[in-house]
Coordinates of N, CA and C in Angstrom, one line a residue:
M1227 N 16.8 -11.8 -5.5 CA 16.2 -11.0 -4.5 C 15.9 -11.8 -3.3
Y1228 N 16.2 -11.3 -2.2 CA 16.0 -12.0 -0.9 C 14.9 -11.2 -0.1
F1229 N 14.1 -11.9 0.6 CA 13.2 -11.3 1.5 C 13.6 -11.5 2.9
I1230 N 13.7 -10.5 3.7 CA 14.1 -10.6 5.1 C 12.8 -10.4 5.9
I1231 N 12.5 -11.3 6.7 CA 11.3 -11.2 7.6 C 11.7 -11.1 9.0
R1232 N 11.2 -10.0 9.6 CA 11.5 -9.8 11.0 C 10.8 -10.8 11.9
P1233 N 11.2 -10.9 13.1 CA 10.5 -11.9 14.0 C 9.0 -11.6 14.1
I1234 N 8.3 -12.7 14.1 CA 6.8 -12.6 14.2 C 6.4 -13.2 15.6
Y1235 N 5.7 -12.4 16.3 CA 5.3 -12.8 17.7 C 3.9 -13.3 17.7
H1236 N 3.7 -14.4 17.0 CA 2.5 -15.2 17.1 C 2.8 -16.6 17.5
R1237 N 1.9 -17.2 18.2 CA 2.2 -18.6 18.7 C 1.6 -19.6 17.8
L1238 N 0.4 -19.4 17.3 CA -0.3 -20.3 16.5 C 0.2 -20.3 15.0
E1239 N 0.3 -21.5 14.4 CA 0.8 -21.6 13.1 C -0.1 -20.9 12.1
T1240 N -1.4 -21.0 12.3 CA -2.3 -20.3 11.4 C -2.1 -18.8 11.4
R1241 N -1.9 -18.2 12.6 CA -1.6 -16.8 12.7 C -0.3 -16.4 12.0
I1242 N 0.7 -17.2 12.2 CA 2.0 -16.9 11.5 C 1.8 -16.9 10.0
K1243 N 1.1 -17.9 9.5 CA 0.9 -18.0 8.1 C 0.1 -16.8 7.6
A1244 N -0.9 -16.4 8.3 CA -1.8 -15.3 7.9 C -1.0 -14.0 7.9
H1245 N -0.1 -13.8 8.9 CA 0.8 -12.7 9.0 C 1.7 -12.6 7.8
I1246 N 2.3 -13.7 7.4 CA 3.2 -13.7 6.3 C 2.4 -13.5 5.0
L1247 N 1.2 -14.1 4.9 CA 0.4 -13.9 3.7 C 0.0 -12.4 3.5
I1248 N -0.5 -11.8 4.6 CA -0.9 -10.4 4.5 C 0.3 -9.5 4.1
S1249 N 1.5 -9.8 4.7 CA 2.7 -9.0 4.4 C 3.1 -9.2 3.0
F1250 N 3.0 -10.4 2.5 CA 3.4 -10.6 1.1 C 2.4 -10.0 0.1
V1251 N 1.2 -10.1 0.4 CA 0.2 -9.4 -0.5 C 0.3 -7.9 -0.5
S1252 N 0.6 -7.3 0.7 CA 0.8 -5.9 0.7 C 2.0 -5.5 -0.1
Y1253 N 3.1 -6.3 0.0 CA 4.3 -6.0 -0.7 C 4.1 -6.1 -2.2
A1254 N 3.3 -7.2 -2.6 CA 3.0 -7.3 -4.1 C 2.2 -6.2 -4.6
I1255 N 1.2 -5.7 -3.8 CA 0.4 -4.5 -4.3 C 1.3 -3.3 -4.4
Y1256 N 2.2 -3.1 -3.4 CA 3.1 -1.9 -3.4 C 4.0 -2.0 -4.7
K1257 N 4.6 -3.2 -4.9 CA 5.5 -3.3 -6.1 C 4.7 -3.1 -7.4
E1258 N 3.5 -3.6 -7.5 CA 2.7 -3.4 -8.7 C 2.4 -1.9 -8.9
F1259 N 2.1 -1.2 -7.8 CA 1.8 0.2 -7.9 C 3.1 0.9 -8.3
E1260 N 4.2 0.6 -7.8 CA 5.5 1.1 -8.2 C 5.8 0.9 -9.6
R1261 N 5.5 -0.3 -10.1 CA 5.7 -0.7 -11.5 C 4.9 0.2 -12.4
K1262 N 3.6 0.4 -12.1 CA 2.7 1.2 -12.9 C 3.2 2.6 -12.9
L1263 N 3.6 3.2 -11.8 CA 4.2 4.5 -11.8 C 5.3 4.7 -12.8
K1264 N 6.2 3.7 -12.7 CA 7.4 3.7 -13.6 C 7.0 3.5 -15.1
L1265 N 6.1 2.6 -15.3 CA 5.6 2.4 -16.7 C 5.0 3.6 -17.3
N1266 N 4.3 4.4 -16.5 CA 3.7 5.6 -17.0 C 4.5 6.8 -16.8
D1267 N 5.8 6.6 -16.4 CA 6.8 7.7 -16.3 C 6.2 8.8 -15.3
V1268 N 5.6 8.4 -14.2 CA 5.1 9.3 -13.2 C 6.2 9.5 -12.1
K1269 N 6.6 10.7 -11.9 CA 7.6 11.0 -10.9 C 7.0 12.0 -9.9
F1270 N 7.3 11.8 -8.7 CA 6.8 12.8 -7.7 C 8.1 13.3 -7.0
D1271 N 8.1 14.5 -6.6 CA 9.2 15.1 -5.9 C 9.0 15.1 -4.3
F1272 N 8.5 14.0 -3.8 CA 8.4 13.8 -2.4 C 8.7 12.3 -2.1
S1273 N 8.8 12.0 -0.8 CA 9.3 10.7 -0.4 C 8.2 9.6 -0.6
Q1274 N 8.7 8.3 -0.7 CA 7.8 7.2 -0.8 C 7.0 7.1 0.5
K1275 N 7.5 7.5 1.6 CA 6.8 7.4 2.9 C 5.5 8.3 2.7
F1276 N 5.7 9.5 2.2 CA 4.6 10.4 2.0 C 3.6 9.8 1.0
L1277 N 4.1 9.2 -0.1 CA 3.2 8.5 -1.1 C 2.4 7.5 -0.4
R1278 N 3.0 6.7 0.5 CA 2.2 5.6 1.2 C 1.1 6.3 2.0
K1279 N 1.3 7.4 2.6 CA 0.3 8.1 3.4 C -0.9 8.5 2.5
I1280 N -0.5 9.0 1.3 CA -1.6 9.4 0.3 C -2.4 8.2 -0.1
I1281 N -1.8 7.1 -0.4 CA -2.5 5.9 -0.8 C -3.4 5.4 0.3
E1282 N -3.0 5.5 1.6 CA -3.8 5.0 2.7 C -5.2 5.7 2.7
H1283 N -5.2 6.9 2.3 CA -6.5 7.7 2.4 C -7.0 8.1 1.1
I1284 N -6.9 7.3 0.1 CA -7.2 7.7 -1.3 C -8.6 7.6 -1.7
I1285 N -9.4 6.7 -1.3 CA -10.7 6.5 -1.9 C -11.9 7.0 -1.0
A1286 N -11.9 6.5 0.2 CA -13.1 6.8 1.1 C -12.7 6.7 2.6
V1287 N -13.6 7.1 3.4 CA -13.4 7.0 4.8 C -14.6 6.2 5.4
K1288 N -14.4 5.2 6.2 CA -15.4 4.4 6.8 C -15.6 4.8 8.2
I1289 N -16.8 5.3 8.5 CA -17.2 5.7 9.9 C -18.4 4.8 10.3
D1290 N -18.1 4.0 11.3 CA -19.1 3.0 11.7 C -19.4 2.1 10.5
D1291 N -20.7 2.1 10.1 CA -21.0 1.3 8.9 C -21.2 2.1 7.7
E1292 N -20.9 3.4 7.7 CA -21.1 4.2 6.6 C -19.8 4.5 5.9
I1293 N -19.8 4.3 4.6 CA -18.6 4.6 3.8 C -18.8 6.0 3.1
I1294 N -17.9 6.9 3.4 CA -18.1 8.3 2.9 C -17.0 8.5 1.8
P1295 N -17.4 8.7 0.5 CA -16.4 8.9 -0.5 C -15.7 10.3 -0.3
I1296 N -14.5 10.4 -0.6 CA -13.8 11.7 -0.5 C -13.5 12.3 -1.9
N1297 N -13.3 13.6 -1.9 CA -12.9 14.2 -3.2 C -11.4 14.2 -3.2
P1298 N -10.9 13.4 -4.2 CA -9.4 13.3 -4.2 C -8.7 14.6 -4.7
S1299 N -7.5 14.8 -4.1 CA -6.7 16.0 -4.5 C -6.1 15.7 -5.9
E1300 N -5.4 16.7 -6.5 CA -4.9 16.5 -7.8 C -3.9 15.3 -7.9
I1301 N -3.0 15.2 -6.8 CA -2.1 14.1 -6.8 C -2.8 12.8 -6.7
Q1302 N -3.8 12.7 -5.9 CA -4.6 11.5 -5.7 C -5.3 11.2 -7.0
K1303 N -5.8 12.1 -7.8 CA -6.4 11.9 -9.1 C -5.4 11.3 -10.1
Q1304 N -4.2 11.8 -10.1 CA -3.1 11.3 -10.9 C -2.9 9.8 -10.6
I1305 N -2.8 9.5 -9.3 CA -2.5 8.1 -8.9 C -3.7 7.2 -9.2
L1306 N -4.9 7.7 -9.0 CA -6.1 6.9 -9.4 C -6.1 6.6 -10.9
D1307 N -5.8 7.6 -11.7 CA -5.8 7.4 -13.1 C -4.8 6.3 -13.5
I1308 N -3.7 6.1 -12.8 CA -2.7 5.1 -13.1 C -3.2 3.8 -12.7
I1309 N -3.8 3.7 -11.5 CA -4.2 2.4 -11.0 C -5.4 1.9 -11.8

């Protein structure tokens, strides 16, 4: 497996390393999520792009300093049960 990294427009070495670290951790979380879906034989009949949007808004909304929990939809409940 090869990783292809697009150009990174940071000048400082610490920012470049931070960018790569955040990207790698995000990818690792996504792949673990994908593995758990496959392990539990969960299939959705919509795109992965749509699934990412669901995950982005899955738990709560933060407004200013207040965290407001949301009531998950049925799809979100299925995903939460797997995670």
